[in-house]
Amino acid sequence: MSVTERPLGVLIVDDEPLARARLARQLQAIDGCQLLGEAADGESALQQLDSLDPDLLLLDIEMPGDNGLQLAEQISTRPNPPAIIFCTAHDEFALPAFAVAPSGYLLKPVSVEQLAQAIAQARRLSKPQLQNLRAEAITSESATGRRQIKAVSRRGVQLLDVDDIRCFIAEDKYVIAHHSGGETVLDESLKELEAEFGERFVRVHRNAIVAVGFITGLQKGGEGYRVILAGTAQTPAVSRRLLAGIKSLLSEMA
């Protein structure tokens, strides 16, 4: 932290005393953070929000009374709301949580490394930027449906932009999304993904669907044809049954 940068004021909101104590200890190990207070429920959190004016909330979701999602929605309507990092044991709330554009979504038990990374991200977003993100998230979700896919691992929750995904490939019991940042394992079936995103992705093989917008051509090899995609080294195989349709699609795109 620079000499002129003030500490990041943090309010912990969690109904479990042990969870609050764990986060408080971890904050002590993160440079530039100042614990302003703790709250065990939404009502207490709102009161302390007014008196402490924190820069950041570490917010649980499952709590008595208003849960963390409801509290976040209330806070997001306030002038200059604080950044929010959800800290929860439940991965199923990830997509509704991101409708209020938090700076992070961490799964318990949260490590100090995960918390430090999420806080670093929160520092990079000013309060006006967070307000713009909230507005964009609500608008895009209501206007066009799902634009992102949730992936959950022990590192936390990752949201993938569908427009950035080159292909989905089924391997064993999993589906892997290949995108500009690498590859991510998903807990969704290829059939479900094809049904939802069939206008943007085309089936090329029983184990692969590819993004139409990233197709650049076909490559013939000793084992048949493979589709070439921009921005990835993946070249999914094209089945003989589907080859004619893929060639027709390429002709239309030319």
XYZ file of C-alpha atoms in Angstrom:
254
model
C 0.000 0.000 0.000
C 1.313 3.441 -0.877
C 1.778 6.142 1.711
C -1.199 8.107 0.385
C -3.576 5.161 0.006
C -5.914 4.870 2.952
C -6.805 1.485 4.442
C -9.773 -0.362 2.977
C -12.536 -0.298 5.581
C -14.175 -3.727 5.893
C -17.425 -4.866 7.518
C -17.921 -8.618 8.075
C -21.523 -9.841 7.911
C -22.070 -13.479 8.945
C -24.343 -15.127 11.492
C -21.633 -17.661 12.486
C -19.219 -16.277 15.137
C -16.468 -18.708 14.137
C -16.737 -17.656 10.476
C -16.499 -13.977 11.452
C -13.481 -14.678 13.649
C -11.745 -16.581 10.827
C -12.245 -13.746 8.350
C -11.118 -11.187 10.926
C -7.861 -13.120 11.467
C -7.276 -13.378 7.739
C -7.803 -9.645 7.264
C -4.953 -9.010 9.695
C -2.622 -10.791 7.259
C -3.711 -8.692 4.269
C -1.953 -5.386 3.852
C -4.053 -2.263 3.639
C -7.250 -3.597 5.254
C -8.943 -2.272 8.370
C -11.732 -4.204 10.095
C -14.387 -1.633 11.003
C -16.970 -3.951 12.524
C -18.949 -7.178 12.458
C -22.640 -7.952 12.062
C -24.605 -11.171 12.581
C -27.643 -10.280 10.463
C -28.906 -7.898 7.806
C -30.554 -5.433 10.192
C -27.369 -4.950 12.187
C -25.368 -4.705 8.971
C -27.556 -1.865 7.662
C -27.167 0.048 10.919
C -23.386 -0.295 10.830
C -23.340 0.580 7.151
C -24.726 3.995 8.043
C -22.390 4.600 10.973
C -19.154 3.062 9.648
C -19.395 3.731 5.887
C -17.259 0.690 4.922
C -15.562 0.341 1.547
C -16.136 -3.408 1.458
C -18.552 -5.992 2.851
C -17.549 -9.626 3.377
C -21.060 -11.015 3.196
C -22.525 -14.438 3.940
C -25.660 -15.501 2.061
C -27.561 -17.848 4.376
C -28.516 -15.757 7.432
C -31.583 -15.239 9.636
C -34.011 -12.627 8.348
C -32.967 -11.051 5.065
C -30.351 -13.257 3.460
C -27.170 -11.930 1.891
C -28.675 -11.618 -1.574
C -31.585 -9.527 -0.292
C -29.220 -7.393 1.737
C -26.957 -6.858 -1.271
C -29.941 -5.752 -3.373
C -30.892 -3.193 -0.718
C -27.346 -1.917 -0.476
C -26.963 -1.637 -4.258
C -29.735 0.983 -4.407
C -27.896 3.302 -2.001
C -25.709 6.180 -3.148
C -22.055 5.075 -3.382
C -22.603 1.523 -2.095
C -19.603 -0.462 -0.842
C -18.029 -3.307 -2.774
C -19.273 -6.787 -1.837
C -17.465 -10.108 -1.633
C -19.790 -13.014 -0.905
C -18.280 -15.642 1.425
C -20.583 -18.654 1.524
C -20.687 -22.422 1.755
C -23.259 -22.604 -1.054
C -22.235 -22.573 -4.726
C -25.831 -22.640 -6.019
C -26.268 -18.904 -5.319
C -23.467 -17.838 -7.675
C -25.563 -16.737 -10.653
C -28.229 -14.807 -8.677
C -25.404 -13.291 -6.620
C -23.693 -11.906 -9.694
C -26.890 -10.048 -10.621
C -25.769 -7.509 -8.007
C -22.219 -7.534 -9.470
C -20.112 -8.344 -6.428
C -16.352 -8.030 -6.541
C -16.012 -11.704 -5.636
C -17.758 -14.929 -4.681
C -15.737 -17.216 -2.413
C -16.652 -20.661 -1.153
C -16.014 -21.538 2.482
C -13.583 -22.386 3.892
C -12.011 -19.266 2.424
C -8.211 -19.185 2.319
C -6.247 -16.021 2.981
C -4.869 -16.212 -0.582
C -8.367 -16.294 -2.082
C -9.485 -13.437 0.135
C -6.444 -11.325 -0.703
C -7.010 -11.839 -4.427
C -10.679 -10.887 -4.187
C -9.857 -7.804 -2.133
C -7.229 -6.761 -4.682
C -9.944 -6.947 -7.342
C -12.281 -4.871 -5.168
C -9.598 -2.192 -4.823
C -9.422 -1.845 -8.598
C -13.123 -1.054 -8.853
C -14.281 2.367 -7.766
C -17.783 2.756 -6.350
C -19.090 4.375 -9.583
C -17.660 1.459 -11.558
C -19.438 -0.998 -9.294
C -22.713 0.852 -9.826
C -22.250 0.634 -13.595
C -21.505 -3.095 -13.340
C -24.663 -3.658 -11.302
C -26.762 -1.816 -13.874
C -25.190 -3.729 -16.770
C -25.697 -7.072 -15.020
C -29.381 -6.433 -14.378
C -29.981 -5.140 -17.920
C -28.199 -7.966 -19.714
C -29.832 -10.680 -17.603
C -33.360 -9.382 -18.125
C -32.918 -8.567 -21.817
C -31.100 -11.572 -23.228
C -30.974 -14.330 -20.624
C -27.797 -16.113 -19.584
C -24.607 -14.582 -20.960
C -22.293 -16.379 -18.563
C -21.719 -19.930 -17.406
C -20.850 -20.782 -13.822
C -17.958 -23.098 -13.023
C -17.294 -24.141 -9.429
C -14.042 -25.528 -8.050
C -12.216 -25.452 -4.732
C -10.680 -22.165 -5.876
C -14.117 -20.577 -5.874
C -16.629 -19.656 -8.554
C -15.656 -18.594 -12.064
C -18.048 -17.008 -14.532
C -17.247 -17.589 -18.205
C -18.518 -15.247 -20.895
C -20.328 -17.381 -23.453
C -19.117 -15.081 -26.232
C -15.508 -15.937 -25.301
C -15.924 -19.725 -25.475
C -14.524 -21.420 -28.592
C -15.882 -24.904 -27.996
C -17.318 -27.358 -25.497
C -15.746 -30.816 -25.517
C -17.043 -33.783 -23.522
C -14.330 -35.863 -21.873
C -15.283 -38.828 -19.676
C -17.928 -37.534 -17.254
C -17.137 -33.849 -17.728
C -17.524 -31.082 -20.278
C -14.591 -28.748 -20.818
C -15.080 -25.192 -22.069
C -12.133 -23.892 -24.092
C -11.819 -20.100 -24.043
C -9.250 -17.315 -24.339
C -8.101 -17.884 -20.772
C -7.522 -21.622 -21.183
C -9.933 -24.386 -20.257
C -12.521 -24.861 -17.509
C -14.376 -27.951 -16.352
C -18.168 -27.523 -16.233
C -20.887 -29.341 -14.360
C -23.286 -29.223 -17.324
C -23.971 -31.747 -20.056
C -23.145 -31.177 -23.702
C -26.786 -31.815 -24.579
C -27.975 -29.090 -22.199
C -25.410 -26.604 -23.522
C -26.352 -27.344 -27.132
C -30.053 -26.873 -26.352
C -29.428 -23.518 -24.671
C -26.793 -22.067 -26.995
C -27.707 -23.812 -30.257
C -27.956 -20.532 -32.157
C -24.266 -19.754 -31.508
C -22.764 -23.244 -31.353
C -22.940 -26.108 -33.828
C -22.489 -29.826 -33.237
C -19.433 -31.247 -35.050
C -19.079 -34.542 -33.208
C -20.926 -36.519 -30.560
C -18.441 -35.113 -28.009
C -18.053 -31.535 -29.284
C -19.956 -28.373 -30.155
C -18.093 -25.317 -31.459
C -18.771 -21.577 -31.603
C -19.832 -20.664 -35.130
C -18.244 -17.223 -34.868
C -14.780 -18.683 -34.226
C -14.726 -21.265 -37.044
C -12.010 -20.419 -39.583
C -11.896 -23.603 -41.648
C -11.521 -27.369 -41.908
C -8.337 -29.399 -41.788
C -8.085 -32.862 -43.362
C -5.795 -35.430 -41.774
C -5.235 -39.146 -41.713
C -8.116 -39.679 -39.285
C -10.594 -37.403 -41.050
C -11.548 -33.752 -40.770
C -11.023 -31.367 -37.889
C -12.478 -27.904 -37.429
C -10.060 -24.976 -36.998
C -11.056 -22.360 -34.428
C -9.600 -18.907 -33.889
C -7.953 -18.281 -30.543
C -7.398 -21.874 -29.454
C -5.163 -24.804 -30.298
C -8.126 -27.151 -30.002
C -9.176 -28.736 -33.314
C -12.276 -30.820 -32.574
C -12.858 -33.815 -34.835
C -15.779 -33.655 -37.274
C -17.810 -36.838 -37.595
C -18.541 -38.172 -41.078
C -22.270 -37.879 -40.406
C -22.002 -34.141 -39.677
C -19.285 -33.237 -42.200
C -21.643 -32.237 -45.014
C -23.509 -29.825 -42.739
C -20.278 -28.220 -41.519
C -19.046 -27.773 -45.107
C -22.372 -26.193 -46.016
C -22.101 -23.849 -43.039
C -18.606 -22.791 -44.103
C -19.859 -22.088 -47.626
C -22.582 -19.838 -46.240
C -20.036 -18.002 -44.080
C -17.604 -17.443 -46.971
